[in-house]
Each structure stands twice: as C-alpha cells, then as structure tokens.
Amino acid sequence: MPIRRSALKSGPAKTETRQATSRGATREQVDAAIRTGLLTGRFIPGKAVTIRGLAAELGVSPMPVREVLQRLAAENALEVKPNGRVQVPDMTPARFDEVLKARLLLEPELAELALPHLTAGAAGDLQSIDDDIDRCLVSGDAEAYMRLNHAFHFSIYRATGSKVLLPLIDSLWLQFAPFMRTVYGRVGTASLVDRHKEAIRAIKLRDKQALRVAIAADISQGMGILGKEILAGT
Amino acid sequence: MPIRRSALKSGPAKTETRQATSRGATREQVDAAIRTGLLTGRFIPGKAVTIRGLAAELGVSPMPVREVLQRLAAENALEVKPNGRVQVPDMTPARFDEVLKARLLLEPELAELALPHLTAGAAGDLQSIDDDIDRCLVSGDAEAYMRLNHAFHFSIYRATGSKVLLPLIDSLWLQFAPFMRTVYGRVGTASLVDRHKEAIRAIKLRDKQALRVAIAADISQGMGILGKEILAGT
DNA sequence: CGTGTCATTTTGTGATCACAAAATCCTGCT
DNA sequence: AGCAGGATTTTGTGATCACAAAATGACACG
C-alpha cells in the first residue's frame, strides 16, 4: 500500500482500543475531524471523498462517517452528486456572490447582537487571537491563519448564544472555506489584510455601528481577494 | 396492535414491493416524507420521534431514517438531545426572535433577487396559489394553508436559482413551521391575514422596493400572530 | 495510436445484528 | 394509596453483510 498524504491526520494511524465512549462519541469525533478539515482547507474542492476512505483514515467503521457526511451535505458543506459520490462543491461566481451577500446580511447583525455580551476580557481574547493572526500572516501559515480567523469571528458571534443565526453563518463558512484555502495556496498570505483591529476598537468603545462597519469591511475585503481570483482562474 | 394516528400516512400501511429504486431513492422518499411532515406540522414539538417508529411507519429499515434524521438535525429542524433522542425543538422567545430577524434579513433580499426571473406566467401561478390560500382560510384547513403558504413564498425564492440563500431560508421555515401548526390549532385560521396580493401586484409592476416591503410585511404580520401566542402560552 | 468493450474493483446503500444506555413498567414495601 | 427499586422493553449506535451501480483498468480491434 503506497503511503499517501492523509487529509485528516499527519501521524500514523491510531489503533488504540475503543473505550469509555459515551453515547454518540464516535460520531462527534468524526464530525469534528471532518469539519475542521473543511474549515482549514484540507479537502480539495471537486475531489471526491469516499466513505470507506475516511472511515479507514479515522479508524472507525463506515457507519458514523456516513451520517456525518449526510449532516455536512445538509449544511451545504458537501455536495452529493446524483450517483451518490460526495465531494466538496467547487466555487462558482454565482455561488460566491450569494455567500458574500449572505455574510454581509447576517454577520454584522450577529456582531451587533454580540456586543452587549462582549466583556473587556473578551476583547482581550480577541486581541490575543489577532496577534496570532498577524504572526501567521508574516510566516505564511495559511492553515493556522484560517483556523484563527474563524476563531476570531466566531468568538464574537458565539457570545450571543444564538441558536439560529449562528448555525446559518456556520454553514456559510463551511461553504467558502475550502475554496479560500486553494486561493491562499496560490497567492499566499502576504497580501491579506483584515479589519480586526478596527473591530476590537469598536468593541472596546461599545460602538455597535462601528462594529457593524468593521465586520462588514472585513468581510468585503477578505472576500474581495477571493472574488478576484475566482474570476481570474477558471 | 392499537390503531394510532400516524404522523406521516393517513391511509393503511403500504406493503408494496420495493422495485426500480435507483440510487438513494429510499432516502429521498423518507426525506421528503419527514420534511413535508414537519412543514405541515404533523409532528408535535417536544414529542420524541424514534428511528424505529418512523422506519416502521414508512415501511423501510431504520437505516435511511437515521441518515435523514441526521440531515434534518443539521438543518436545525430537529434536535438531538444528549441521550440521542431526537425531537422537534420547542420554540422559545429567544429562538423566535432570531428566526424572525433572520427571515426579515434574508427573504426580502431573495425576493428582490427573484424579481427579474419572475415572468407574467409566474405571477399568474402565484395568484392561483393565493386564491387557494384564501379558500383554506375560510374553510379552516390549517395544514393545506401551511403547505400553500410555503409554496407561495418558495415559488418566488426558487426563481432565483439560489443555491446558498435558499437553503438557509429552507432551514428557517423548518424551524418555525411545527410551532406554527400548534398555534393554528389553538387560534384557528380565521384571524390570519397576509400581504400576498400586495406582493403579486409588486411583481406585476416589477417594483422591487414594493416587493421587499410586501414580503417583509407579510413575514412580520404572520410571525406577529405567532409571537403573541408564544408569550401568552408557555 | 486511438477507441470501444468487457472484466474487475471500488463504492454507496439498505438491511440486519450485537450491545449498552435509557426509558418504561411492574412489583413489593411502607 | 404513594413511592422506591429492580426487571423488562425500547432505543440509539456502531459494525458487518449483501447487493447493485458506478468507476476503473485491461485489452482487443480498427
């Protein structure tokens, strides 16, 4: 068997005995693995992902993988083709416009809703995340950047305790993240800029309008880079 | 075996032989059955729904039901409790506010995007649906009303060919529809009013701003009735 | 050398099984 | 009668199996 690059694990296959797994623990583990794999761009759009393949990589039976794949397909993070094959959907200009529009409608709203729940401590955490992001930008670690950028935004949104809007935004991120990764692989991270500091300042000043503007600008700017690429490439 | 009210089928159990089922046909059938069951309010919020129970009602093995339930849980149409039981989440004031806010953000937007695709023929179809709705309101058929109201809105939204915003709105409807049904069962359909005729007129006039206003007003008004109930009842 | 055809393998799907946790029911006691 | 405790049933979960469809590869023919 040829040694091929695993999309989910870098180390050798874990063969530990299954133990102390409470109700539905295996599925959660599989779900988390695939989900973070999508958010950090470890899956290539257009490339088919097989149930048995993932199951083997994660050392579980195909069963939990099947259910997780169905879940992610329901969130439009994955696409089930008519023949049953499942793959990361590739980005089209129309899809991209829709994702951008939806993000601009929902995320500033949720950020504003989060503002009353964001304490000074939360602002400090965001500051810390943003510092890490800056380090990733200069070092060019695209995967870490994507993970931290996700953490930055969702640290804000999660403060709302939202059970409706937050999952919608979650779905949106899962849809554009894999595409984002391919672009960063092409243009690097040096050209990336964000409005995180502006957002942090707005949070500290408790200025909800400024926060909306900062988040919206951050989205427009970040997605703008992607948008130019999608029109340039095929 | 006692004859109990089936949540999905009104007639006797179909025992036809499985045949000519192409790839994934069983799952699609189960998905459609449960989904329309949710949209027409045939499931009671808070009432647990069992895999084996649904499988028996639909005459299939538990397997496709499991996957469909996972899908619907991913869309927040169903809730998986920590012990694995699955149920229709019951509405809370916070959830309700969020759904309303999300609908007001997304649906007018998608309606406006749909306008260029809505031909005169489409307007006629909407008119026809709205006429049926009016008949349901006087006859008091809540289930038919819900199905037709859904058809009215989504006939508009689907015209966009949207692959991102439309699924988000789909998820929202699945979340409030079951709750809607319980309210209608309590207050009847006589007090229901909508802004559909206003929307149809806006479409005919190709007035996108008027269409936005009509859709937003329709949502606010329809949800307003529900909102009062959720505060009144527990 | 390209191309169509056929055999082989891979893959998704639905069903069934085994097991543990949870819920339910029944019983016996106060 | 009310209630606690245990036995029984129900239920979700993960694994495995059988089957058909699809993808892949090999191979002969033009």
Short mmCIF file of C-alpha atoms (C1' of nucleotides) in Angstrom, two decimals:
data_model
loop_
_atom_site.label_atom_id
_atom_site.label_comp_id
_atom_site.label_asym_id
_atom_site.label_seq_id
_atom_site.Cartn_x
_atom_site.Cartn_y
_atom_site.Cartn_z
CA MET A 1 0.00 0.00 0.00
CA PRO A 2 1.51 3.30 -1.06
CA ILE A 3 1.94 5.92 1.60
CA ARG A 4 -0.32 8.76 0.63
CA ARG A 5 -0.89 12.12 2.23
CA SER A 6 -3.72 11.84 4.72
CA ALA A 7 -6.23 14.65 4.62
CA LEU A 8 -7.06 14.38 8.30
CA LYS A 9 -4.11 13.04 10.20
CA SER A 10 -0.44 13.67 9.76
CA GLY A 11 0.75 10.98 12.17
CA PRO A 12 0.43 7.24 11.78
CA ALA A 13 -2.93 5.54 12.15
CA LYS A 14 -4.05 5.38 15.74
CA THR A 15 -5.03 1.85 16.67
CA GLU A 16 -5.99 2.41 20.27
CA THR A 17 -8.78 0.31 21.67
CA ARG A 18 -12.19 1.90 21.79
CA GLN A 19 -13.13 2.56 25.38
CA ALA A 20 -15.23 4.77 27.59
CA THR A 21 -17.03 6.13 24.55
CA SER A 22 -20.29 7.56 25.74
CA ARG A 23 -23.37 7.95 23.62
CA GLY A 24 -22.57 9.13 20.11
CA ALA A 25 -18.97 9.95 20.91
CA THR A 26 -17.58 8.37 17.79
CA ARG A 27 -19.82 10.40 15.56
CA GLU A 28 -18.83 13.60 17.30
CA GLN A 29 -15.19 12.80 16.88
CA VAL A 30 -15.67 12.09 13.19
CA ASP A 31 -17.78 15.21 12.78
CA ALA A 32 -15.17 17.41 14.42
CA ALA A 33 -12.37 15.91 12.37
CA ILE A 34 -14.06 16.40 9.03
CA ARG A 35 -15.47 19.81 9.95
CA THR A 36 -12.15 21.29 10.98
CA GLY A 37 -10.65 19.60 7.96
CA LEU A 38 -13.04 21.57 5.80
CA LEU A 39 -12.52 24.85 7.64
CA THR A 40 -8.76 24.64 7.37
CA GLY A 41 -8.94 23.62 3.75
CA ARG A 42 -7.59 20.11 3.94
CA PHE A 43 -10.07 18.92 1.35
CA ILE A 44 -9.72 19.85 -2.26
CA PRO A 45 -12.89 21.12 -3.98
CA GLY A 46 -14.00 18.85 -6.76
CA LYS A 47 -12.10 15.91 -5.33
CA ALA A 48 -14.41 13.05 -4.40
CA VAL A 49 -14.34 11.93 -0.79
CA THR A 50 -15.20 8.31 -0.10
CA ILE A 51 -16.93 6.94 2.94
CA ARG A 52 -14.68 3.94 3.29
CA GLY A 53 -11.62 6.06 2.76
CA LEU A 54 -12.45 8.47 5.55
CA ALA A 55 -13.52 5.63 7.79
CA ALA A 56 -10.20 3.92 7.32
CA GLU A 57 -8.27 7.13 7.97
CA LEU A 58 -10.13 7.75 11.18
CA GLY A 59 -10.05 4.13 12.25
CA VAL A 60 -13.82 3.75 12.57
CA SER A 61 -16.47 1.88 10.68
CA PRO A 62 -18.11 3.48 7.66
CA MET A 63 -21.31 3.96 9.62
CA PRO A 64 -20.59 7.14 11.60
CA VAL A 65 -18.85 8.62 8.58
CA ARG A 66 -21.97 8.11 6.52
CA GLU A 67 -24.07 10.03 8.98
CA VAL A 68 -21.59 12.86 9.34
CA LEU A 69 -21.32 13.20 5.57
CA GLN A 70 -25.09 13.44 5.37
CA ARG A 71 -25.05 16.13 8.04
CA LEU A 72 -22.44 18.16 6.22
CA ALA A 73 -24.27 17.73 2.95
CA ALA A 74 -27.37 19.11 4.62
CA GLU A 75 -25.35 22.18 5.60
CA ASN A 76 -24.19 22.54 2.01
CA ALA A 77 -20.64 22.00 3.11
CA LEU A 78 -20.51 18.93 0.93
CA GLU A 79 -22.30 18.05 -2.26
CA VAL A 80 -23.85 14.70 -3.00
CA LYS A 81 -23.70 14.06 -6.70
CA PRO A 82 -26.54 12.16 -8.37
CA ASN A 83 -24.52 8.95 -8.32
CA GLY A 84 -24.04 9.20 -4.57
CA ARG A 85 -20.46 10.36 -4.63
CA VAL A 86 -19.82 13.17 -2.22
CA GLN A 87 -17.36 15.96 -2.80
CA VAL A 88 -16.51 19.48 -1.77
CA PRO A 89 -18.53 21.65 -4.13
CA ASP A 90 -16.41 23.89 -6.25
CA MET A 91 -17.00 27.61 -6.20
CA THR A 92 -18.80 29.39 -8.97
CA PRO A 93 -19.19 33.14 -9.42
CA ALA A 94 -22.89 32.88 -8.67
CA ARG A 95 -22.32 30.86 -5.50
CA PHE A 96 -19.61 33.25 -4.42
CA ASP A 97 -21.84 36.28 -4.82
CA GLU A 98 -24.53 34.61 -2.78
CA VAL A 99 -22.19 33.66 0.03
CA LEU A 100 -20.81 37.18 0.15
CA LYS A 101 -24.28 38.69 0.18
CA ALA A 102 -25.45 36.34 2.91
CA ARG A 103 -22.39 37.01 5.04
CA LEU A 104 -22.88 40.76 4.75
CA LEU A 105 -26.50 40.42 5.75
CA LEU A 106 -26.02 38.10 8.71
CA GLU A 107 -22.62 38.62 10.27
CA PRO A 108 -22.79 42.36 11.05
CA GLU A 109 -26.19 41.71 12.56
CA LEU A 110 -24.92 38.97 14.81
CA ALA A 111 -21.87 41.03 15.74
CA GLU A 112 -24.13 43.83 16.89
CA LEU A 113 -26.19 41.38 18.90
CA ALA A 114 -22.98 40.10 20.45
CA LEU A 115 -21.76 43.47 21.58
CA PRO A 116 -23.69 43.60 24.88
CA HIS A 117 -22.25 40.21 25.80
CA LEU A 118 -18.66 41.06 25.00
CA THR A 119 -16.82 41.98 28.17
CA ALA A 120 -13.45 43.63 28.40
CA GLY A 121 -11.96 40.19 28.88
CA ALA A 122 -13.47 39.03 25.63
CA ALA A 123 -11.90 41.99 23.88
CA GLY A 124 -8.57 40.91 25.30
CA ASP A 125 -9.03 37.39 23.97
CA LEU A 126 -9.81 38.78 20.54
CA GLN A 127 -6.73 40.94 20.72
CA SER A 128 -4.68 37.87 21.51
CA ILE A 129 -6.15 35.92 18.61
CA ASP A 130 -5.50 38.80 16.27
CA ASP A 131 -1.87 38.97 17.38
CA ASP A 132 -1.52 35.31 16.49
CA ILE A 133 -3.12 36.03 13.14
CA ASP A 134 -0.58 38.72 12.40
CA ARG A 135 2.19 36.27 13.14
CA CYS A 136 0.64 33.73 10.76
CA LEU A 137 0.41 36.31 8.01
CA VAL A 138 4.13 37.04 8.08
CA SER A 139 5.09 33.40 8.48
CA GLY A 140 2.73 32.42 5.69
CA ASP A 141 0.97 29.64 7.59
CA ALA A 142 -2.31 29.64 5.71
CA GLU A 143 -3.87 26.78 7.64
CA ALA A 144 -3.26 28.37 11.02
CA TYR A 145 -4.49 31.69 9.67
CA MET A 146 -7.76 30.17 8.58
CA ARG A 147 -8.26 28.48 11.93
CA LEU A 148 -7.53 31.68 13.83
CA ASN A 149 -9.60 33.89 11.58
CA HIS A 150 -12.51 31.53 12.12
CA ALA A 151 -11.88 31.63 15.86
CA PHE A 152 -11.82 35.43 15.82
CA HIS A 153 -15.16 35.84 14.12
CA PHE A 154 -16.94 33.06 15.96
CA SER A 155 -15.66 34.20 19.33
CA ILE A 156 -17.71 37.30 18.69
CA TYR A 157 -20.74 35.59 17.23
CA ARG A 158 -20.85 32.83 19.83
CA ALA A 159 -21.17 35.41 22.59
CA THR A 160 -24.76 35.93 21.52
CA GLY A 161 -25.70 32.40 22.49
CA SER A 162 -27.51 32.33 19.17
CA LYS A 163 -29.11 29.07 18.16
CA VAL A 164 -30.50 30.16 14.81
CA LEU A 165 -28.30 32.77 13.16
CA LEU A 166 -25.07 31.20 14.27
CA PRO A 167 -25.70 27.86 12.53
CA LEU A 168 -26.58 29.73 9.36
CA ILE A 169 -23.27 31.55 9.44
CA ASP A 170 -21.55 28.30 10.28
CA SER A 171 -22.95 26.83 7.10
CA LEU A 172 -21.69 29.78 5.07
CA TRP A 173 -18.16 29.47 6.39
CA LEU A 174 -18.09 25.78 5.63
CA GLN A 175 -19.05 26.64 2.09
CA PHE A 176 -16.36 29.15 1.25
CA ALA A 177 -13.52 27.95 3.48
CA PRO A 178 -12.28 25.14 1.24
CA PHE A 179 -12.23 27.50 -1.72
CA MET A 180 -10.42 30.09 0.37
CA ARG A 181 -7.67 27.59 1.02
CA THR A 182 -7.00 26.92 -2.63
CA VAL A 183 -6.72 30.64 -3.29
CA TYR A 184 -4.29 31.18 -0.43
CA GLY A 185 -2.23 28.34 -1.76
CA ARG A 186 -1.95 30.28 -4.98
CA VAL A 187 -1.47 33.87 -3.88
CA GLY A 188 0.00 33.35 -0.42
CA THR A 189 -0.98 35.15 2.76
CA ALA A 190 1.19 38.22 2.40
CA SER A 191 -1.47 40.23 0.62
CA LEU A 192 -4.07 39.54 3.28
CA VAL A 193 -5.39 42.38 5.32
CA ASP A 194 -8.22 42.49 7.79
CA ARG A 195 -10.22 44.92 9.87
CA HIS A 196 -9.86 43.03 13.12
CA LYS A 197 -8.17 45.86 14.99
CA GLU A 198 -10.93 48.19 13.94
CA ALA A 199 -13.47 45.69 15.23
CA ILE A 200 -11.69 45.29 18.54
CA ARG A 201 -11.59 49.03 18.99
CA ALA A 202 -15.32 49.23 18.31
CA ILE A 203 -15.95 46.55 20.90
CA LYS A 204 -13.90 48.37 23.50
CA LEU A 205 -15.75 51.61 22.74
CA ARG A 206 -19.04 49.68 22.72
CA ASP A 207 -19.87 51.34 19.42
CA LYS A 208 -22.26 48.99 17.69
CA GLN A 209 -22.37 50.93 14.45
CA ALA A 210 -18.59 50.97 14.18
CA LEU A 211 -18.55 47.25 14.89
CA ARG A 212 -21.02 46.59 12.09
CA VAL A 213 -18.90 48.64 9.72
CA ALA A 214 -15.70 46.90 10.75
CA ILE A 215 -17.15 43.42 10.33
CA ALA A 216 -18.74 44.30 7.01
CA ALA A 217 -15.50 45.83 5.77
CA ASP A 218 -13.54 42.81 6.95
CA ILE A 219 -15.84 40.51 5.04
CA SER A 220 -15.89 42.61 1.89
CA GLN A 221 -12.15 42.99 1.88
CA GLY A 222 -11.33 39.37 2.63
CA MET A 223 -13.85 38.05 0.16
CA GLY A 224 -12.78 40.64 -2.40
CA ILE A 225 -9.41 38.96 -2.69
CA LEU A 226 -11.13 35.65 -3.26
CA GLY A 227 -13.56 37.16 -5.74
CA LYS A 228 -10.84 38.49 -7.98
CA GLU A 229 -9.25 35.06 -8.03
CA ILE A 230 -12.40 33.22 -8.96
CA LEU A 231 -12.82 35.48 -11.95
CA ALA A 232 -9.20 35.14 -12.94
CA GLY A 233 -8.90 31.37 -12.57
CA THR A 234 -11.41 29.04 -14.15
CA MET B 1 -51.83 -3.54 17.98
CA PRO B 2 -53.88 -0.46 18.70
CA ILE B 3 -54.68 1.78 15.79
CA ARG B 4 -52.89 5.00 16.45
CA ARG B 5 -52.78 8.16 14.43
CA SER B 6 -49.90 8.01 12.02
CA ALA B 7 -47.88 11.17 11.73
CA LEU B 8 -46.98 10.55 8.14
CA LYS B 9 -49.60 8.50 6.45
CA SER B 10 -53.35 8.67 6.76
CA GLY B 11 -54.12 5.53 4.78
CA PRO B 12 -53.27 1.94 5.71
CA ALA B 13 -49.68 0.78 5.62
CA LYS B 14 -48.44 0.34 2.11
CA THR B 15 -46.77 -3.01 1.64
CA GLU B 16 -45.84 -2.73 -1.99
CA THR B 17 -42.70 -4.49 -3.09
CA ARG B 18 -39.61 -2.41 -3.46
CA GLN B 19 -38.75 -2.07 -7.12
CA ALA B 20 -36.99 0.10 -9.62
CA THR B 21 -35.45 2.12 -6.82
CA SER B 22 -32.49 3.91 -8.27
CA ARG B 23 -29.55 5.16 -6.27
CA GLY B 24 -30.61 6.63 -2.94
CA ALA B 25 -34.28 6.65 -3.80
CA THR B 26 -35.36 5.28 -0.45
CA ARG B 27 -33.59 8.02 1.42
CA GLU B 28 -35.14 10.68 -0.75
CA GLN B 29 -38.57 9.26 -0.16
CA VAL B 30 -38.03 9.20 3.59
CA ASP B 31 -36.55 12.69 3.49
CA ALA B 32 -39.50 14.09 1.58
CA ALA B 33 -41.99 12.40 3.87
CA ILE B 34 -40.49 13.69 7.09
CA ARG B 35 -39.75 17.13 5.65
CA THR B 36 -43.26 17.78 4.45
CA GLY B 37 -44.45 16.30 7.69
CA LEU B 38 -42.53 18.98 9.52
CA LEU B 39 -43.63 21.79 7.22
CA THR B 40 -47.29 20.89 7.58
CA GLY B 41 -46.96 20.49 11.31
CA ARG B 42 -47.63 16.79 11.64
CA PHE B 43 -45.00 16.47 14.35
CA ILE B 44 -45.57 17.81 17.80
CA PRO B 45 -42.75 19.92 19.28
CA GLY B 46 -41.25 18.31 22.34
CA LYS B 47 -42.56 14.90 21.38
CA ALA B 48 -39.75 12.44 20.82
CA VAL B 49 -39.52 10.82 17.42
CA THR B 50 -37.98 7.37 17.24
CA ILE B 51 -35.97 5.94 14.41
CA ARG B 52 -37.58 2.54 14.52
CA GLY B 53 -41.02 4.09 14.79
CA LEU B 54 -40.60 6.20 11.68
CA ALA B 55 -38.98 3.32 9.86
CA ALA B 56 -41.95 1.09 10.60
CA GLU B 57 -44.43 3.76 9.52
CA LEU B 58 -42.65 4.25 6.25
CA GLY B 59 -42.04 0.57 5.71
CA VAL B 60 -38.27 0.84 5.41
CA SER B 61 -35.33 -0.20 7.50
CA PRO B 62 -34.07 2.11 10.24
CA MET B 63 -31.01 2.90 8.19
CA PRO B 64 -32.27 5.57 5.77
CA VAL B 65 -34.31 7.10 8.58
CA ARG B 66 -31.18 7.51 10.67
CA GLU B 67 -29.44 9.42 7.92
CA VAL B 68 -32.41 11.65 7.19
CA LEU B 69 -32.79 12.47 10.86
CA GLN B 70 -29.15 13.45 10.97
CA ARG B 71 -29.66 15.67 7.96
CA LEU B 72 -32.63 17.40 9.49
CA ALA B 73 -30.81 17.81 12.77
CA ALA B 74 -28.01 19.50 10.88
CA GLU B 75 -30.57 21.94 9.47
CA ASN B 76 -31.83 22.61 13.00
CA ALA B 77 -35.21 21.24 12.03
CA LEU B 78 -34.77 18.55 14.65
CA GLU B 79 -32.90 18.49 17.90
CA VAL B 80 -30.74 15.62 19.12
CA LYS B 81 -30.86 15.50 22.87
CA PRO B 82 -27.74 14.43 24.78
CA ASN B 83 -29.12 10.92 25.17
CA GLY B 84 -29.55 10.57 21.45
CA ARG B 85 -33.29 11.01 21.36
CA VAL B 86 -34.50 13.17 18.54
CA GLN B 87 -37.37 15.60 18.83
CA VAL B 88 -38.84 18.69 17.29
CA PRO B 89 -37.31 21.55 19.26
CA ASP B 90 -39.87 23.61 21.06
CA MET B 91 -39.99 27.32 20.46
CA THR B 92 -38.60 29.81 22.93
CA PRO B 93 -38.94 33.59 22.81
CA ALA B 94 -35.23 33.93 22.06
CA ARG B 95 -35.37 31.42 19.22
CA PHE B 96 -38.47 33.05 17.86
CA ASP B 97 -36.86 36.48 17.78
CA GLU B 98 -33.89 35.09 15.96
CA VAL B 99 -35.95 33.29 13.35
CA LEU B 100 -37.99 36.43 12.74
CA LYS B 101 -34.87 38.55 12.43
CA ALA B 102 -33.23 36.10 10.06
CA ARG B 103 -36.32 35.86 7.90
CA LEU B 104 -36.57 39.63 7.64
CA LEU B 105 -32.94 39.84 6.63
CA LEU B 106 -32.93 37.07 4.06
CA GLU B 107 -36.33 36.71 2.48
CA PRO B 108 -36.87 40.26 1.17
CA GLU B 109 -33.38 40.06 -0.28
CA LEU B 110 -34.09 36.83 -2.09
CA ALA B 111 -37.46 38.11 -3.27
CA GLU B 112 -35.76 41.09 -4.85
CA LEU B 113 -33.23 38.80 -6.49
CA ALA B 114 -36.11 36.74 -7.81
CA LEU B 115 -37.94 39.61 -9.41
CA PRO B 116 -36.02 39.63 -12.69
CA HIS B 117 -36.76 35.93 -13.11
CA LEU B 118 -40.47 36.19 -12.40
CA THR B 119 -42.39 36.25 -15.64
CA ALA B 120 -46.01 37.16 -16.07
CA GLY B 121 -46.81 33.48 -16.05
CA ALA B 122 -45.17 33.10 -12.66
CA ALA B 123 -47.31 35.93 -11.34
CA GLY B 124 -50.35 34.05 -12.54
CA ASP B 125 -49.23 30.92 -10.74
CA LEU B 126 -48.78 32.90 -7.54
CA GLN B 127 -52.21 34.39 -7.99
CA SER B 128 -53.63 30.89 -8.30
CA ILE B 129 -51.85 29.71 -5.17
CA ASP B 130 -53.09 32.72 -3.26
CA ASP B 131 -56.64 32.02 -4.32
CA ASP B 132 -56.31 28.52 -2.89
CA ILE B 133 -54.93 30.02 0.29
CA ASP B 134 -57.95 32.24 0.66
CA ARG B 135 -60.19 29.21 0.33
CA CYS B 136 -58.23 27.41 3.03
CA LEU B 137 -58.53 30.34 5.37
CA VAL B 138 -62.31 30.33 5.24
CA SER B 139 -62.55 26.54 5.37
CA GLY B 140 -60.10 26.46 8.27
CA ASP B 141 -57.80 23.83 6.76
CA ALA B 142 -54.61 24.74 8.57
CA GLU B 143 -52.49 22.00 7.07
CA ALA B 144 -53.36 22.93 3.50
CA TYR B 145 -52.82 26.58 4.34
CA MET B 146 -49.32 25.89 5.59
CA ARG B 147 -48.46 23.87 2.53
CA LEU B 148 -49.76 26.56 0.19
CA ASN B 149 -48.18 29.43 2.06
CA HIS B 150 -44.87 27.61 1.82
CA ALA B 151 -45.47 27.05 -1.87
CA PHE B 152 -46.24 30.73 -2.39
CA HIS B 153 -43.06 32.02 -0.80
CA PHE B 154 -40.78 29.40 -2.25
CA SER B 155 -42.19 29.77 -5.73
CA ILE B 156 -40.78 33.26 -5.58
CA TYR B 157 -37.49 32.38 -3.93
CA ARG B 158 -36.81 29.37 -6.11
CA ALA B 159 -36.96 31.54 -9.21
CA THR B 160 -33.55 32.89 -8.28
CA GLY B 161 -31.94 29.51 -8.74
CA SER B 162 -30.20 30.25 -5.47
CA LYS B 163 -28.02 27.54 -4.02
CA VAL B 164 -26.92 29.36 -0.88
CA LEU B 165 -29.59 31.72 0.41
CA LEU B 166 -32.46 29.39 -0.42
CA PRO B 167 -31.22 26.52 1.77
CA LEU B 168 -30.76 28.97 4.63
CA ILE B 169 -34.36 30.09 4.33
CA ASP B 170 -35.40 26.47 4.00
CA SER B 171 -33.80 25.78 7.33
CA LEU B 172 -35.62 28.70 8.93
CA TRP B 173 -39.02 27.52 7.73
CA LEU B 174 -38.38 24.05 9.01
CA GLN B 175 -37.67 25.58 12.38
CA PHE B 176 -40.79 27.61 12.89
CA ALA B 177 -43.30 25.60 10.89
CA PRO B 178 -44.02 22.95 13.52
CA PHE B 179 -44.57 25.64 16.11
CA MET B 180 -46.82 27.49 13.69
CA ARG B 181 -49.01 24.46 13.43
CA THR B 182 -49.62 24.20 17.16
CA VAL B 183 -50.60 27.86 17.26
CA TYR B 184 -53.05 27.50 14.40
CA GLY B 185 -54.56 24.54 16.13
CA ARG B 186 -55.26 26.84 19.05
CA VAL B 187 -56.39 30.07 17.44
CA GLY B 188 -57.70 28.78 14.11
CA THR B 189 -57.02 30.24 10.70
CA ALA B 190 -59.74 32.86 10.64
CA SER B 191 -57.53 35.59 12.09
CA LEU B 192 -54.82 35.03 9.51
CA VAL B 193 -54.04 37.76 7.05
CA ASP B 194 -51.25 38.07 4.56
CA ARG B 195 -49.73 40.52 2.12
CA HIS B 196 -49.66 38.15 -0.80
CA LYS B 197 -51.83 40.27 -3.05
CA GLU B 198 -49.58 43.23 -2.39
CA ALA B 199 -46.60 41.10 -3.33
CA ILE B 200 -48.23 39.89 -6.53
CA ARG B 201 -49.03 43.43 -7.52
CA ALA B 202 -45.42 44.46 -6.92
CA ILE B 203 -44.25 41.60 -9.11
CA LYS B 204 -46.57 42.59 -11.92
CA LEU B 205 -45.39 46.18 -11.65
CA ARG B 206 -41.79 44.97 -11.41
CA ASP B 207 -41.33 47.19 -8.38
CA LYS B 208 -38.56 45.63 -6.36
CA GLN B 209 -38.88 48.00 -3.45
CA ALA B 210 -42.59 47.35 -3.12
CA LEU B 211 -41.92 43.62 -3.29
CA ARG B 212 -39.42 43.86 -0.46
CA VAL B 213 -41.90 45.79 1.62
CA ALA B 214 -44.70 43.35 0.91
CA ILE B 215 -42.62 40.30 1.80
CA ALA B 216 -41.27 41.93 4.94
CA ALA B 217 -44.77 42.98 6.00
CA ASP B 218 -46.10 39.51 5.29
CA ILE B 219 -43.42 37.99 7.47
CA SER B 220 -43.82 40.49 10.29
CA GLN B 221 -47.56 40.13 10.29
CA GLY B 222 -47.67 36.35 10.09
CA MET B 223 -44.98 35.92 12.69
CA GLY B 224 -46.57 38.58 14.85
CA ILE B 225 -49.55 36.35 15.42
CA LEU B 226 -47.23 33.55 16.45
CA GLY B 227 -45.19 35.85 18.63
CA LYS B 228 -48.15 36.93 20.69
CA GLU B 229 -49.04 33.31 21.28
CA ILE B 230 -45.62 32.26 22.42
CA LEU B 231 -45.67 34.98 25.05
CA ALA B 232 -49.20 34.09 26.12
CA GLY B 233 -48.88 30.31 26.22
CA THR B 234 -45.97 28.65 27.95
"C1'" DC C 1 -2.11 5.16 -31.78
"C1'" DG C 2 -6.84 5.94 -30.57
"C1'" DT C 3 -11.23 3.87 -29.20
"C1'" DG C 4 -14.86 1.00 -27.84
"C1'" DT C 5 -15.90 -3.06 -24.97
"C1'" DC C 6 -15.69 -6.07 -21.30
"C1'" DA C 7 -13.97 -7.71 -16.74
"C1'" DT C 8 -12.58 -6.20 -12.21
"C1'" DT C 9 -12.66 -3.36 -8.42
"C1'" DT C 10 -14.45 0.22 -5.75
"C1'" DT C 11 -18.22 2.50 -3.65
"C1'" DG C 12 -22.80 3.79 -1.83
"C1'" DT C 13 -27.00 1.83 0.04
"C1'" DG C 14 -30.11 -0.71 2.68
"C1'" DA C 15 -30.70 -4.40 5.93
"C1'" DT C 16 -29.59 -6.95 10.00
"C1'" DC C 17 -27.06 -7.86 14.33
"C1'" DA C 18 -24.99 -7.03 18.95
"C1'" DC C 19 -24.54 -4.19 22.60
"C1'" DA C 20 -25.13 -0.59 26.04
"C1'" DA C 21 -27.76 3.09 27.75
"C1'" DA C 22 -32.11 4.86 28.60
"C1'" DA C 23 -36.81 4.67 29.39
"C1'" DT C 24 -40.75 2.14 30.93
"C1'" DC C 25 -43.31 -0.93 33.51
"C1'" DC C 26 -44.13 -3.89 37.19
"C1'" DT C 27 -43.80 -5.26 41.77
"C1'" DG C 28 -43.28 -5.05 46.64
"C1'" DC C 29 -42.83 -2.27 50.61
"C1'" DT C 30 -44.15 1.48 53.84
"C1'" DA D 1 -52.53 4.84 48.09
"C1'" DG D 2 -47.76 6.57 47.24
"C1'" DC D 3 -43.30 5.52 46.11
"C1'" DA D 4 -38.82 3.31 45.61
"C1'" DG D 5 -36.26 -0.34 43.37
"C1'" DG D 6 -35.42 -3.71 40.06
"C1'" DA D 7 -36.65 -6.33 35.86
"C1'" DT D 8 -38.03 -5.76 31.12
"C1'" DT D 9 -38.51 -3.48 27.00
"C1'" DT D 10 -37.31 0.09 23.93
"C1'" DT D 11 -33.97 2.78 21.56
"C1'" DG D 12 -29.68 4.69 19.56
"C1'" DT D 13 -25.16 3.35 17.93
"C1'" DG D 14 -21.60 1.10 15.65
"C1'" DA D 15 -20.26 -2.86 12.96
"C1'" DT D 16 -20.78 -6.11 9.30
"C1'" DC D 17 -23.02 -8.12 5.16
"C1'" DA D 18 -25.12 -8.43 0.51
"C1'" DC D 19 -26.12 -6.26 -3.49
"C1'" DA D 20 -26.24 -3.12 -7.40
"C1'" DA D 21 -24.39 0.71 -9.68
"C1'" DA D 22 -20.57 3.17 -10.95
"C1'" DA D 23 -15.76 3.87 -11.73
"C1'" DT D 24 -11.50 1.95 -13.19
"C1'" DG D 25 -8.44 -0.72 -15.74
"C1'" DA D 26 -7.19 -4.12 -19.29
"C1'" DC D 27 -7.46 -5.50 -23.79
"C1'" DA D 28 -8.69 -6.36 -28.46
"C1'" DC D 29 -9.98 -4.12 -32.71
"C1'" DG D 30 -9.88 -0.63 -36.27
#
